[in-house]
Every structure is written in C-alpha cells, then in structure tokens.
Amino acid sequence: MPQLSRRQVVVLGGVGIAAITTGVAGLVGQQRAGTGASRTKWKEPPRMASVDGRLDVELTAGQHQAQLAGRDVSVLAYNGLLPGPTLVLQPGDHVRLRLDNQLPEPTNLHVHGLHVSPQDNSDNVLISIEPTEAFDYEYQLPPDHPPGVYWYHPHHHGTVADQLFGGLYGAIIVEDPQPIPVTRERIVVISDITMTGEDDIARVTPMEQMRGREGNIVLVNGQVHPTLHAQPQDRERWRIINACTSRYVKLALDEHTWELLGKDSGRYPKPRVMADVLLPPGQRADVLVTAQAGTAILRAVTVDRGRLSPTMGGPNASSPGLPPRDVPLATFAVSGTAAHPMPPVPRQTPLRDLRAEPITAKRELVFGMQMGGMRRSAPSEHPQPQNRHPMMAFTINGQVFDPQRIDTTVSVGSIEEWVLTNITPMDHPVHVHVWPMQLIHTPDRSIQEPEWQDVVNIPPQSSITVRVAFDTFVGQTVYHCHILDHEDLGMMGLLEVR
Ligand code: C2O
Ligand code: CU
Ligand code: CU
C-alpha cells in the first residue's frame, strides 16, 4: 500500500474532482446561458480498434491534472484521458485488457452491456484490484454479439459513484455487421462533474447521495460546450452515452429530429424519428442526425426524476440556488454547400421476440427506500440542518446488497419474466449485467416491435415488465439501480446463473 497524502484520499472519498480556484457560479452561469460563442473545438477520445479478431488494451486508472473549461482540475482518468480511449470491436472478438490500478484505493472494471461471461477474469465485478496492482481481463464476444454502443467504468461496490464521477469511463463500440452509410461518425460521451469554488474538494453530502449527485458542469467528451462542424445534408451518426452518475439527459437539437437506430444494444428494424431522446444514467443511444443549415444547440432538457419525499426538495436541488433549466451541451454549426443526400439505411434483421417463447419463471424485484441506519430524530427534537434527514437505505425486495447472499438463482437457458416495481417517489434506472432485457409492458405506451435494453427506467410508483433470456453464460453477477449513488447505498442484488 503506497503512502497516501490526505489530499489523495479526500479526492477519492469525496466527489473526485479537485476544486478550481475561480468562481464556479460564473462557469455554470455561462454554460446555462449557452449564448457566448463556443470556441472549444470538438474532441473525441482516441480509438483502439481490434485487428483480425483481437484487441490488446492497457488501461491505467489514476489521478490526472486535466484542463476543464480552461482551468486545471484534478480528476481521475484512464490513461490520463477523459473519457478513456474508445474500444472498437466486432462480434466474435477476443479482447485482452490489463487494468493497472494507480488509484490510492481498490477499483475494478465493468464492460457495461457486453454479452460476455461474468466469471473468472471476464466481466467479473466481484473482484477487487488493490492499489498498485494490475489485473488481466479477457473478454470473448460471441460471434452473434449485437451491435451497439457500450461502455466501461469501475464497479467496486461502495465507491462506484465516486470513481465514475471523478472521470473514470470510456466508450465501447460493437460494429454493425452491415455498415450504415453516413458522412461521419462521432462518439458523444456525456458526463457531469462538480467543480467547487474553494481550493479544496467538495464531498458528496448524504442528501446528494440519497438523491443521486448531479455535477454542476455537464461535459461532452470531457469538454465544456464544444462546437461541431458539418455541411447541410451531411448524415452524421452519433453514438451517445449517458455516463453521468445520476443525471438524466434528455437530448434535443434545435431544428433537427433524431433518427434512433436503437438503444443500448441491437437495432430497430428501421430508424425511429424522435423529437428528443431521453437517456437515464447508463443508457446509450445510436442516432442519425441529418444536418440542417444554420447553428443549432444540442441541449439537455430538464428532466423531473421525482424526489426523495414530498418535503425533500426537487430533482435539481443538488445545484442549490440555480433554477432547473436546460443545459446547452454543444453547438452544431452547419454551413457550406449541401452534400448529396445519403442512401437509405439498410433494413435491419428483426430482433428476437421473447413474447413468442415460453417462459420458465416469473419474479418481481421491488425497488424501495427505507429510513434507517442512523438515529431517528424524535418529533420534539429540534432538527439540525445537517442531520435533519435520517440516512436512508436503498433496497431491492427490502434488502440492501450483501455480496455473501445470492438473491436470484436462474438456470442457464431459461427465459424469465421479471416485473420491476418502483415503490418510491423517484425514478430508478434498473440495469442487469450480461443479459439484456426485452421490454414487455410499460405503463405509458404499448410495445410493438421488440425493444431490447440493458437499462430500463422505472418511474415512481409503477411497474415495468421485461423478459430475459439467460443463455450462453453461467456465473455470478449483479443487477442494480444505475443512479450509482443508489447502487453504492445498497440498491443492488446478486444474480447467479447456473
Ligand atoms: Cu454500468 Cu453495473 O453498471
Ligand atoms: Cu453494467
Ligand atoms: Cu435508484
């Protein structure tokens, strides 16, 4: 164990971002106003693509001085990059990935959404890599792995939110078997961080943790409000990841509609035309944007994701003093001569539909919150501002996560129907590792063609029914709320497939 300075420890124990010295209110104000011409150039993380079915990658997780919005900020990063490198894969690939832990605390790695083994040195989130140690992961993608946008991030229970919020995340692309004709492709990693005004680190407060912390700056590929350039009629493909710890991102682009190819993994038979795209934390969208002449702003439209209780503040109370408003993320500057219109998107092979297949078991997972863990204030007691709210437990079926307790045992090859029920007054984005979920019933719309996702948002006081085909792999892994503060507070269960 290396000698740790207090500062290092605090960086990791707190929100993961060192303070910057200038007034942050000004910065947030600027971002929210979204007017001032953005001179920040569009930037993407470097790509590392597999060759002949193989990719060898080394990632070092460590502390890093980054330039954010023109200021020096101490962040966490993979290979000194924020986001980390984009891994570009093909179905059937074999990936060898060495993770070197140069953080002063344990970490590990999860390849979110990939359909790979959860055991041994594959996508095993139950291991812990100690400081200064390295671990060699190996992932074998099945030859029919669905195309899509995936991502990687730490998954060491208890510090997942801190480490992700600090800057540890990167994109994974699994390419389409049939290429989609576009003028250019971009990766769009959306994340948020908190820069404080003092020369110290802001720790997450118990209140922010219960609500799910939201950063006071929203970054696109690690940049504050970059500008992208295109020509009219260019067809761009944006692979978008919501890598925020807790923030819901509803994207809108002035004057433009989105053609949604799919969410998480797999493709719709043909693109869906949408006015906006809502991504709860952890979710991804693969979209086409056809450029219209002019200057459009990409915005994150404010989303109401409920509250802890009727008296405990609204969704945006993590930025106290600022009214909830749309956040401009980037400028899409379209000028020049119009390009030739692109050929149509090839029709995609229909996805598997579990509605036509027999199910082997039904279960319900109930997502709840319970008071407890801390002394309860007697009603007569005068509440102090810091401890007005007793600590809350975030539970699934009434229990907080315990790595020693298997919550759900499934036989390999079975198809199960799960009812995901949220009995709390706030949204929870539910995520299952390794095996994606097919949406069966949602309260707000009827499902037509098959839709597969690995993150499914459950609105307050409602249920969503999904089906999962537990095929190909055995082993232990987890399901959890992807508001990663809730996951760290216990809203996670252990799943064993055998
Ligand atoms: Cu991203 Cu467990 O998740
Ligand atoms: Cu995951
Ligand atoms: Cu949650």
Short mmCIF file of C-alpha atoms and ligand atoms in Angstrom, two decimals:
data_model
loop_
_atom_site.label_atom_id
_atom_site.label_comp_id
_atom_site.label_asym_id
_atom_site.label_seq_id
_atom_site.Cartn_x
_atom_site.Cartn_y
_atom_site.Cartn_z
CA MET A 1 0.00 0.00 0.00
CA PRO A 2 1.64 3.29 -1.04
CA GLN A 3 1.89 6.26 1.29
CA LEU A 4 -1.18 8.37 0.77
CA SER A 5 -1.44 12.04 1.23
CA ARG A 6 -4.64 13.22 2.85
CA ARG A 7 -5.38 15.05 -0.34
CA GLN A 8 -5.36 11.90 -2.45
CA VAL A 9 -7.64 10.14 -0.05
CA VAL A 10 -10.01 13.04 0.00
CA VAL A 11 -10.11 13.19 -3.79
CA LEU A 12 -11.40 9.66 -3.88
CA GLY A 13 -13.58 9.81 -0.82
CA GLY A 14 -15.21 12.98 -1.98
CA VAL A 15 -16.65 13.83 -5.32
CA GLY A 16 -13.42 13.02 -7.09
CA ILE A 17 -12.83 16.43 -8.53
CA ALA A 18 -10.41 18.88 -7.04
CA ALA A 19 -11.67 22.37 -6.67
CA ILE A 20 -10.75 25.05 -9.08
CA THR A 21 -9.86 28.49 -7.89
CA THR A 22 -12.24 30.63 -9.90
CA GLY A 23 -15.88 31.26 -9.31
CA VAL A 24 -17.80 28.29 -10.50
CA ALA A 25 -21.11 30.06 -10.37
CA GLY A 26 -19.81 32.08 -13.31
CA LEU A 27 -18.93 28.97 -15.23
CA VAL A 28 -22.25 27.32 -14.60
CA GLY A 29 -23.97 30.57 -15.49
CA GLN A 30 -22.09 30.63 -18.78
CA GLN A 31 -22.99 27.05 -19.57
CA ARG A 32 -26.63 27.60 -18.71
CA ALA A 33 -26.89 30.80 -20.73
CA GLY A 34 -25.49 28.93 -23.71
CA THR A 35 -25.14 32.04 -25.79
CA GLY A 36 -21.49 33.06 -25.73
CA ALA A 37 -19.96 31.71 -28.95
CA SER A 38 -18.22 28.48 -28.11
CA ARG A 39 -14.66 28.35 -29.37
CA THR A 40 -13.98 24.96 -27.87
CA LYS A 41 -13.08 22.55 -30.62
CA TRP A 42 -14.86 19.23 -30.84
CA LYS A 43 -12.68 16.47 -29.49
CA GLU A 44 -13.05 12.71 -29.25
CA PRO A 45 -11.13 10.15 -27.28
CA PRO A 46 -8.62 8.10 -29.33
CA ARG A 47 -9.95 4.86 -30.83
CA MET A 48 -8.39 1.47 -30.29
CA ALA A 49 -9.80 -0.98 -32.81
CA SER A 50 -9.46 -4.74 -32.93
CA VAL A 51 -7.46 -6.30 -35.77
CA ASP A 52 -8.14 -9.83 -37.02
CA GLY A 53 -10.49 -10.55 -34.12
CA ARG A 54 -8.10 -9.41 -31.37
CA LEU A 55 -7.57 -6.34 -29.27
CA ASP A 56 -4.95 -5.85 -26.56
CA VAL A 57 -5.50 -2.85 -24.33
CA GLU A 58 -3.79 -1.42 -21.28
CA LEU A 59 -5.72 0.95 -19.08
CA THR A 60 -4.17 2.74 -16.13
CA ALA A 61 -6.61 4.23 -13.66
CA GLY A 62 -5.01 7.14 -11.86
CA GLN A 63 -5.17 10.72 -10.82
CA HIS A 64 -4.63 13.27 -13.52
CA GLN A 65 -4.45 17.04 -13.92
CA ALA A 66 -6.94 17.91 -16.63
CA GLN A 67 -7.83 21.16 -18.33
CA LEU A 68 -11.54 21.67 -17.95
CA ALA A 69 -13.09 24.88 -19.11
CA GLY A 70 -9.64 26.47 -19.16
CA ARG A 71 -8.87 25.51 -15.58
CA ASP A 72 -6.56 22.95 -14.05
CA VAL A 73 -8.61 20.32 -12.32
CA SER A 74 -7.52 17.16 -10.57
CA VAL A 75 -9.61 14.33 -11.96
CA LEU A 76 -9.45 10.57 -12.19
CA ALA A 77 -8.76 9.18 -15.64
CA TYR A 78 -7.88 6.10 -17.65
CA ASN A 79 -4.52 6.62 -19.37
CA GLY A 80 -4.70 10.31 -18.49
CA LEU A 81 -7.67 10.72 -20.80
CA LEU A 82 -11.17 11.90 -20.01
CA PRO A 83 -13.06 9.94 -21.29
CA GLY A 84 -10.75 6.95 -21.67
CA PRO A 85 -9.97 5.52 -25.13
CA THR A 86 -12.85 4.20 -27.25
CA LEU A 87 -12.61 0.45 -27.86
CA VAL A 88 -13.90 -0.53 -31.29
CA LEU A 89 -14.87 -4.19 -31.56
CA GLN A 90 -16.50 -6.67 -33.91
CA PRO A 91 -18.75 -9.57 -32.91
CA GLY A 92 -16.59 -12.61 -32.14
CA ASP A 93 -13.58 -10.58 -30.97
CA HIS A 94 -11.24 -11.62 -28.21
CA VAL A 95 -10.15 -8.73 -26.01
CA ARG A 96 -7.30 -8.79 -23.53
CA LEU A 97 -7.36 -5.81 -21.20
CA ARG A 98 -4.85 -5.09 -18.46
CA LEU A 99 -6.13 -2.72 -15.80
CA ASP A 100 -3.37 -1.12 -13.76
CA ASN A 101 -4.66 0.45 -10.55
CA GLN A 102 -2.72 3.60 -9.71
CA LEU A 103 -5.52 4.94 -7.56
CA PRO A 104 -4.99 5.04 -3.78
CA GLU A 105 -7.96 2.71 -3.28
CA PRO A 106 -9.34 -0.51 -4.81
CA THR A 107 -11.08 -0.49 -8.14
CA ASN A 108 -12.10 -2.92 -10.90
CA LEU A 109 -13.66 -2.76 -14.35
CA HIS A 110 -17.07 -3.50 -15.83
CA VAL A 111 -17.85 -3.67 -19.54
CA HIS A 112 -21.40 -2.37 -19.36
CA GLY A 113 -23.83 -4.08 -21.73
CA LEU A 114 -21.42 -6.54 -23.33
CA HIS A 115 -22.84 -10.05 -23.55
CA VAL A 116 -19.75 -11.83 -22.19
CA SER A 117 -19.04 -14.22 -19.33
CA PRO A 118 -19.34 -12.70 -15.82
CA GLN A 119 -16.87 -15.20 -14.37
CA ASP A 120 -13.16 -15.53 -13.65
CA ASN A 121 -11.17 -12.83 -15.43
CA SER A 122 -14.02 -11.87 -17.79
CA ASP A 123 -16.68 -9.29 -16.77
CA ASN A 124 -16.36 -10.17 -13.09
CA VAL A 125 -17.42 -7.20 -10.97
CA LEU A 126 -16.94 -9.09 -7.71
CA ILE A 127 -13.15 -8.85 -7.81
CA SER A 128 -11.10 -6.10 -6.24
CA ILE A 129 -7.85 -4.75 -7.67
CA GLU A 130 -5.74 -3.23 -4.90
CA PRO A 131 -3.68 -0.05 -5.32
CA THR A 132 -0.51 -0.52 -7.46
CA GLU A 133 -1.80 -3.90 -8.62
CA ALA A 134 -2.79 -4.85 -12.14
CA PHE A 135 -5.32 -7.36 -13.38
CA ASP A 136 -5.60 -9.05 -16.77
CA TYR A 137 -9.15 -9.22 -18.06
CA GLU A 138 -10.19 -11.26 -21.09
CA TYR A 139 -13.47 -10.98 -22.92
CA GLN A 140 -14.70 -13.32 -25.65
CA LEU A 141 -17.57 -11.78 -27.61
CA PRO A 142 -19.96 -14.34 -29.13
CA PRO A 143 -19.99 -14.34 -32.96
CA ASP A 144 -23.60 -13.04 -32.93
CA HIS A 145 -22.97 -10.28 -30.37
CA PRO A 146 -25.48 -7.47 -31.04
CA PRO A 147 -24.06 -4.25 -32.49
CA GLY A 148 -24.38 -1.22 -30.29
CA VAL A 149 -22.82 1.36 -28.03
CA TYR A 150 -21.44 0.01 -24.77
CA TRP A 151 -19.06 1.43 -22.19
CA TYR A 152 -16.66 0.64 -19.40
CA HIS A 153 -16.42 2.01 -15.87
CA PRO A 154 -15.35 0.94 -12.35
CA HIS A 155 -17.66 -1.33 -10.35
CA HIS A 156 -16.12 -1.65 -6.91
CA HIS A 157 -19.15 -1.60 -4.62
CA GLY A 158 -19.17 1.43 -2.32
CA THR A 159 -17.01 3.69 -4.50
CA VAL A 160 -18.57 3.26 -7.95
CA ALA A 161 -20.23 6.68 -7.90
CA ASP A 162 -17.12 8.49 -6.60
CA GLN A 163 -14.82 6.89 -9.15
CA LEU A 164 -17.15 7.40 -12.12
CA PHE A 165 -17.93 10.98 -11.13
CA GLY A 166 -14.19 11.57 -10.86
CA GLY A 167 -13.73 10.78 -14.56
CA LEU A 168 -13.37 7.00 -14.99
CA TYR A 169 -15.40 5.97 -18.04
CA GLY A 170 -14.91 5.19 -21.71
CA ALA A 171 -16.86 4.03 -24.75
CA ILE A 172 -17.05 0.63 -26.44
CA ILE A 173 -18.47 0.21 -29.93
CA VAL A 174 -19.53 -3.13 -31.37
CA GLU A 175 -19.76 -2.55 -35.09
CA ASP A 176 -22.72 -3.43 -37.29
CA PRO A 177 -22.45 -6.49 -39.47
CA GLN A 178 -23.95 -4.37 -42.27
CA PRO A 179 -22.47 -0.87 -42.36
CA ILE A 180 -24.87 2.10 -42.18
CA PRO A 181 -23.98 4.75 -44.77
CA VAL A 182 -23.08 8.04 -43.08
CA THR A 183 -20.93 11.09 -43.80
CA ARG A 184 -19.13 10.77 -40.46
CA GLU A 185 -19.38 9.10 -37.10
CA ARG A 186 -18.90 10.63 -33.70
CA ILE A 187 -18.75 9.32 -30.20
CA VAL A 188 -20.59 11.53 -27.69
CA VAL A 189 -19.82 10.74 -24.06
CA ILE A 190 -21.90 12.88 -21.72
CA SER A 191 -20.75 13.15 -18.11
CA ASP A 192 -21.07 15.59 -15.25
CA ILE A 193 -18.71 16.77 -12.54
CA THR A 194 -18.66 19.27 -9.74
CA MET A 195 -16.06 21.98 -9.63
CA THR A 196 -16.27 23.92 -6.42
CA GLY A 197 -15.19 27.49 -5.85
CA GLU A 198 -12.83 26.71 -2.98
CA ASP A 199 -9.35 25.28 -3.16
CA ASP A 200 -10.49 22.02 -1.63
CA ILE A 201 -12.65 19.11 -2.62
CA ALA A 202 -16.38 19.10 -2.16
CA ARG A 203 -17.53 15.88 -0.61
CA VAL A 204 -20.82 14.43 -1.65
CA THR A 205 -23.35 15.19 1.05
CA PRO A 206 -25.63 12.44 2.40
CA MET A 207 -28.51 14.37 0.86
CA GLU A 208 -26.91 14.46 -2.62
CA GLN A 209 -26.04 10.82 -2.30
CA MET A 210 -29.61 9.85 -1.49
CA ARG A 211 -30.95 11.95 -4.30
CA GLY A 212 -28.15 10.90 -6.65
CA ARG A 213 -25.47 13.54 -7.16
CA GLU A 214 -25.52 15.77 -10.21
CA GLY A 215 -22.44 17.70 -11.24
CA ASN A 216 -22.60 21.45 -11.73
CA ILE A 217 -20.96 21.10 -15.16
CA VAL A 218 -22.04 18.77 -17.96
CA LEU A 219 -19.23 17.64 -20.27
CA VAL A 220 -19.29 16.26 -23.80
CA ASN A 221 -16.20 14.11 -24.39
CA GLY A 222 -14.61 15.91 -21.43
CA GLN A 223 -15.21 19.37 -22.93
CA VAL A 224 -17.48 22.19 -21.89
CA HIS A 225 -19.70 23.17 -24.81
CA PRO A 226 -17.62 22.25 -27.88
CA THR A 227 -18.60 23.12 -31.45
CA LEU A 228 -19.07 20.53 -34.20
CA HIS A 229 -19.00 21.46 -37.87
CA ALA A 230 -20.90 19.88 -40.74
CA GLN A 231 -22.32 20.70 -44.17
CA PRO A 232 -26.03 20.72 -44.95
CA GLN A 233 -27.40 17.23 -45.71
CA ASP A 234 -24.45 15.50 -44.07
CA ARG A 235 -25.70 12.42 -42.30
CA GLU A 236 -23.88 12.02 -39.01
CA ARG A 237 -24.02 9.06 -36.74
CA TRP A 238 -23.75 9.90 -33.05
CA ARG A 239 -23.11 7.16 -30.57
CA ILE A 240 -24.22 8.74 -27.33
CA ILE A 241 -23.51 7.51 -23.81
CA ASN A 242 -25.01 8.93 -20.65
CA ALA A 243 -22.02 8.44 -18.34
CA CYS A 244 -23.41 10.72 -15.64
CA THR A 245 -23.55 9.26 -12.15
CA SER A 246 -27.21 10.19 -11.62
CA ARG A 247 -28.27 12.86 -14.10
CA TYR A 248 -31.00 12.05 -16.61
CA VAL A 249 -30.17 13.51 -20.01
CA LYS A 250 -32.96 14.32 -22.45
CA LEU A 251 -31.31 15.46 -25.66
CA ALA A 252 -32.79 17.90 -28.12
CA LEU A 253 -31.09 19.56 -31.08
CA ASP A 254 -32.70 22.76 -32.41
CA GLU A 255 -34.30 22.35 -35.85
CA HIS A 256 -33.30 18.71 -36.05
CA THR A 257 -35.00 15.41 -35.43
CA TRP A 258 -33.24 12.28 -34.34
CA GLU A 259 -33.37 9.01 -36.20
CA LEU A 260 -32.90 6.50 -33.45
CA LEU A 261 -31.26 3.29 -34.69
CA GLY A 262 -31.52 1.64 -31.31
CA LYS A 263 -30.83 2.00 -27.62
CA ASP A 264 -28.19 0.06 -25.69
CA SER A 265 -27.87 -2.99 -27.94
CA GLY A 266 -29.46 -4.14 -31.14
CA ARG A 267 -31.23 -2.18 -33.84
CA TYR A 268 -34.84 -1.38 -34.56
CA PRO A 269 -35.94 -2.75 -37.97
CA LYS A 270 -35.92 0.83 -39.21
CA PRO A 271 -34.85 4.09 -37.52
CA ARG A 272 -37.42 5.86 -35.32
CA VAL A 273 -37.92 9.55 -35.86
CA MET A 274 -37.88 11.34 -32.49
CA ALA A 275 -38.00 14.97 -31.35
CA ASP A 276 -35.81 14.18 -28.36
CA VAL A 277 -34.04 11.24 -26.81
CA LEU A 278 -34.19 10.52 -23.08
CA LEU A 279 -31.21 8.70 -21.60
CA PRO A 280 -31.34 7.71 -17.95
CA PRO A 281 -27.91 7.15 -16.35
CA GLY A 282 -26.01 4.30 -18.01
CA GLN A 283 -28.12 4.22 -21.16
CA ARG A 284 -26.89 4.75 -24.73
CA ALA A 285 -28.45 5.86 -28.00
CA ASP A 286 -27.24 5.26 -31.53
CA VAL A 287 -28.70 8.02 -33.68
CA LEU A 288 -28.53 9.57 -37.13
CA VAL A 289 -28.63 13.34 -37.49
CA THR A 290 -29.12 14.93 -40.90
CA ALA A 291 -27.54 18.38 -40.79
CA GLN A 292 -29.71 21.42 -41.50
CA ALA A 293 -28.03 24.72 -42.44
CA GLY A 294 -27.63 27.09 -39.51
CA THR A 295 -26.42 26.96 -35.95
CA ALA A 296 -28.20 24.54 -33.65
CA ILE A 297 -27.67 23.96 -29.95
CA LEU A 298 -27.57 20.48 -28.51
CA ARG A 299 -29.33 20.69 -25.15
CA ALA A 300 -30.01 18.55 -22.17
CA VAL A 301 -33.63 19.38 -21.43
CA THR A 302 -34.52 19.35 -17.73
CA VAL A 303 -35.98 16.05 -16.59
CA ASP A 304 -38.11 15.62 -13.50
CA ARG A 305 -36.94 12.40 -11.90
CA GLY A 306 -39.01 12.73 -8.78
CA ARG A 307 -37.91 13.42 -5.26
CA LEU A 308 -36.96 11.60 -2.08
CA SER A 309 -40.17 12.64 -0.39
CA PRO A 310 -42.71 15.43 -0.80
CA THR A 311 -40.70 17.59 1.63
CA MET A 312 -37.18 16.79 0.47
CA GLY A 313 -36.58 19.11 -2.42
CA GLY A 314 -36.81 18.71 -6.13
CA PRO A 315 -34.69 16.96 -8.72
CA ASN A 316 -32.29 19.84 -9.19
CA ALA A 317 -31.66 20.66 -5.58
CA SER A 318 -28.12 19.33 -6.00
CA SER A 319 -27.32 22.69 -7.58
CA PRO A 320 -28.85 24.84 -4.90
CA GLY A 321 -29.63 28.38 -5.87
CA LEU A 322 -29.93 27.60 -9.57
CA PRO A 323 -33.35 27.21 -11.08
CA PRO A 324 -33.78 24.00 -13.09
CA ARG A 325 -33.01 24.93 -16.69
CA ASP A 326 -31.92 23.30 -19.88
CA VAL A 327 -28.18 22.84 -20.18
CA PRO A 328 -26.60 23.62 -23.56
CA LEU A 329 -24.05 20.91 -24.34
CA ALA A 330 -22.65 21.70 -27.77
CA THR A 331 -23.08 23.88 -30.85
CA PHE A 332 -23.78 22.19 -34.18
CA ALA A 333 -22.56 24.66 -36.81
CA VAL A 334 -23.78 23.69 -40.28
CA SER A 335 -22.67 25.69 -43.31
CA GLY A 336 -21.29 25.38 -46.84
CA THR A 337 -22.65 23.66 -49.91
CA ALA A 338 -25.19 20.95 -49.40
CA ALA A 339 -23.86 17.43 -49.68
CA HIS A 340 -25.59 14.76 -51.74
CA PRO A 341 -28.36 13.04 -49.82
CA MET A 342 -27.26 9.72 -48.37
CA PRO A 343 -28.66 6.35 -49.47
CA PRO A 344 -31.35 4.89 -47.21
CA VAL A 345 -30.45 2.97 -44.08
CA PRO A 346 -30.48 -0.76 -44.83
CA ARG A 347 -33.30 -2.64 -43.16
CA GLN A 348 -32.07 -4.45 -40.08
CA THR A 349 -32.66 -8.10 -39.28
CA PRO A 350 -35.56 -8.35 -36.81
CA LEU A 351 -34.61 -8.87 -33.17
CA ARG A 352 -35.56 -11.94 -31.18
CA ASP A 353 -39.03 -11.66 -29.67
CA LEU A 354 -39.45 -13.44 -26.33
CA ARG A 355 -43.19 -12.73 -26.37
CA ALA A 356 -43.44 -15.71 -28.74
CA GLU A 357 -41.44 -18.02 -26.49
CA PRO A 358 -42.46 -19.94 -23.35
CA ILE A 359 -41.23 -18.51 -20.07
CA THR A 360 -39.76 -20.65 -17.31
CA ALA A 361 -40.20 -18.40 -14.27
CA LYS A 362 -41.69 -15.13 -13.09
CA ARG A 363 -40.20 -12.88 -10.45
CA GLU A 364 -40.71 -9.43 -9.07
CA LEU A 365 -37.99 -7.02 -7.98
CA VAL A 366 -39.29 -4.22 -5.77
CA PHE A 367 -37.15 -1.10 -5.59
CA GLY A 368 -37.67 0.70 -2.29
CA MET A 369 -36.25 3.16 0.20
CA GLN A 370 -36.36 2.75 3.93
CA MET A 371 -35.48 5.01 6.78
CA GLY A 372 -32.80 3.52 8.93
CA GLY A 373 -29.11 3.26 9.59
CA MET A 374 -29.00 6.44 11.63
CA ARG A 375 -30.57 7.71 14.81
CA ARG A 376 -34.12 8.82 14.16
CA SER A 377 -34.98 12.28 15.36
CA ALA A 378 -37.78 12.31 17.85
CA PRO A 379 -40.56 14.62 16.71
CA SER A 380 -39.94 17.01 19.59
CA GLU A 381 -36.23 17.28 18.82
CA HIS A 382 -35.20 20.43 17.01
CA PRO A 383 -33.70 19.17 13.75
CA GLN A 384 -30.22 20.39 12.87
CA PRO A 385 -29.70 21.25 9.21
CA GLN A 386 -27.03 18.54 8.80
CA ASN A 387 -28.94 15.68 10.32
CA ARG A 388 -32.49 16.60 9.59
CA HIS A 389 -32.84 13.56 7.39
CA PRO A 390 -32.08 10.15 8.80
CA MET A 391 -29.93 8.05 6.49
CA MET A 392 -31.97 6.04 4.07
CA ALA A 393 -31.40 2.51 2.89
CA PHE A 394 -31.94 1.82 -0.81
CA THR A 395 -33.28 -1.69 -1.20
CA ILE A 396 -34.39 -4.38 -3.63
CA ASN A 397 -37.09 -6.64 -2.17
CA GLY A 398 -36.46 -5.00 1.19
CA GLN A 399 -32.74 -5.79 1.36
CA VAL A 400 -29.52 -3.90 0.80
CA PHE A 401 -26.72 -5.53 -1.19
CA ASP A 402 -24.73 -8.25 0.51
CA PRO A 403 -22.02 -9.94 -1.56
CA GLN A 404 -22.43 -13.06 0.62
CA ARG A 405 -26.12 -13.50 -0.25
CA ILE A 406 -27.33 -14.76 -3.63
CA ASP A 407 -30.64 -13.02 -4.25
CA THR A 408 -31.71 -14.61 -7.51
CA THR A 409 -30.79 -18.04 -8.89
CA VAL A 410 -31.63 -18.78 -12.50
CA SER A 411 -30.97 -21.90 -14.57
CA VAL A 412 -28.95 -21.30 -17.67
CA GLY A 413 -31.03 -21.36 -20.83
CA SER A 414 -34.24 -20.24 -19.17
CA ILE A 415 -36.39 -17.31 -20.20
CA GLU A 416 -37.75 -15.38 -17.26
CA GLU A 417 -40.32 -12.65 -16.89
CA TRP A 418 -39.39 -10.00 -14.34
CA VAL A 419 -41.71 -7.32 -13.04
CA LEU A 420 -39.63 -4.33 -11.95
CA THR A 421 -41.62 -2.33 -9.42
CA ASN A 422 -40.69 1.05 -8.02
CA ILE A 423 -42.49 1.92 -4.78
CA THR A 424 -40.55 5.14 -4.20
CA PRO A 425 -41.36 8.72 -5.25
CA MET A 426 -38.31 8.96 -7.55
CA ASP A 427 -37.21 7.25 -10.77
CA HIS A 428 -34.77 4.34 -10.71
CA PRO A 429 -32.95 3.19 -13.88
CA VAL A 430 -32.67 -0.59 -13.48
CA HIS A 431 -29.71 -2.36 -15.04
CA VAL A 432 -28.94 -6.07 -15.38
CA HIS A 433 -25.42 -7.18 -16.27
CA VAL A 434 -24.59 -9.55 -19.16
CA TRP A 435 -28.18 -10.39 -20.24
CA PRO A 436 -30.23 -7.60 -21.85
CA MET A 437 -33.94 -7.15 -21.14
CA GLN A 438 -36.77 -7.14 -23.66
CA LEU A 439 -39.49 -4.64 -22.79
CA ILE A 440 -42.88 -6.33 -22.46
CA HIS A 441 -45.22 -3.88 -20.66
CA THR A 442 -44.67 -0.25 -19.77
CA PRO A 443 -47.28 1.99 -18.13
CA ASP A 444 -47.04 4.82 -20.66
CA ARG A 445 -47.00 3.19 -24.12
CA SER A 446 -47.57 -0.10 -25.84
CA ILE A 447 -44.59 -2.01 -27.18
CA GLN A 448 -44.83 -3.05 -30.81
CA GLU A 449 -41.63 -4.36 -32.37
CA PRO A 450 -39.11 -5.96 -30.00
CA GLU A 451 -37.08 -3.48 -27.92
CA TRP A 452 -34.03 -4.62 -26.01
CA GLN A 453 -32.23 -2.53 -23.41
CA ASP A 454 -29.88 -3.16 -20.54
CA VAL A 455 -31.07 -0.10 -18.60
CA VAL A 456 -34.82 0.30 -18.09
CA ASN A 457 -36.14 3.35 -16.27
CA ILE A 458 -38.89 2.70 -13.75
CA PRO A 459 -40.93 5.82 -12.95
CA PRO A 460 -42.20 6.39 -9.39
CA GLN A 461 -45.00 4.11 -8.14
CA SER A 462 -45.06 1.97 -11.27
CA SER A 463 -44.02 -1.36 -12.74
CA ILE A 464 -42.40 -2.41 -16.00
CA THR A 465 -42.37 -6.00 -17.20
CA VAL A 466 -39.34 -7.37 -19.03
CA ARG A 467 -38.19 -10.76 -20.25
CA VAL A 468 -34.64 -12.01 -20.16
CA ALA A 469 -33.11 -15.00 -21.97
CA PHE A 470 -30.39 -16.24 -19.63
CA ASP A 471 -28.41 -18.04 -22.28
CA THR A 472 -24.78 -18.79 -23.09
CA PHE A 473 -23.10 -17.95 -19.77
CA VAL A 474 -23.13 -19.09 -16.16
CA GLY A 475 -21.75 -17.36 -13.10
CA GLN A 476 -22.48 -14.64 -10.58
CA THR A 477 -23.14 -11.04 -11.42
CA VAL A 478 -25.42 -8.19 -10.35
CA TYR A 479 -28.45 -6.09 -11.17
CA HIS A 480 -28.81 -2.64 -9.68
CA CYS A 481 -30.07 0.90 -9.91
CA HIS A 482 -27.79 2.87 -12.27
CA ILE A 483 -28.11 6.00 -10.18
CA LEU A 484 -24.73 4.88 -8.93
CA ASP A 485 -25.14 6.58 -5.57
CA HIS A 486 -28.14 4.32 -5.01
CA GLU A 487 -26.10 1.30 -6.08
CA ASP A 488 -23.40 2.24 -3.55
CA LEU A 489 -26.12 2.72 -0.90
CA GLY A 490 -27.23 -0.88 -1.45
CA MET A 491 -29.76 -0.94 -4.30
CA MET A 492 -28.12 -3.96 -5.92
CA GLY A 493 -28.73 -7.70 -5.93
CA LEU A 494 -26.57 -10.72 -6.64
CA LEU A 495 -27.68 -12.93 -9.54
CA GLU A 496 -26.38 -16.43 -10.11
CA VAL A 497 -26.98 -18.29 -13.34
CA ARG A 498 -26.09 -21.97 -13.20
CU1 C2O B 1 -22.90 0.43 -15.84
CU2 C2O B 1 -23.33 -2.45 -13.08
O1 C2O B 1 -23.12 -0.99 -14.48
CU CU B 2 -23.42 -2.96 -16.40
CU CU B 3 -32.14 4.50 -7.81
#
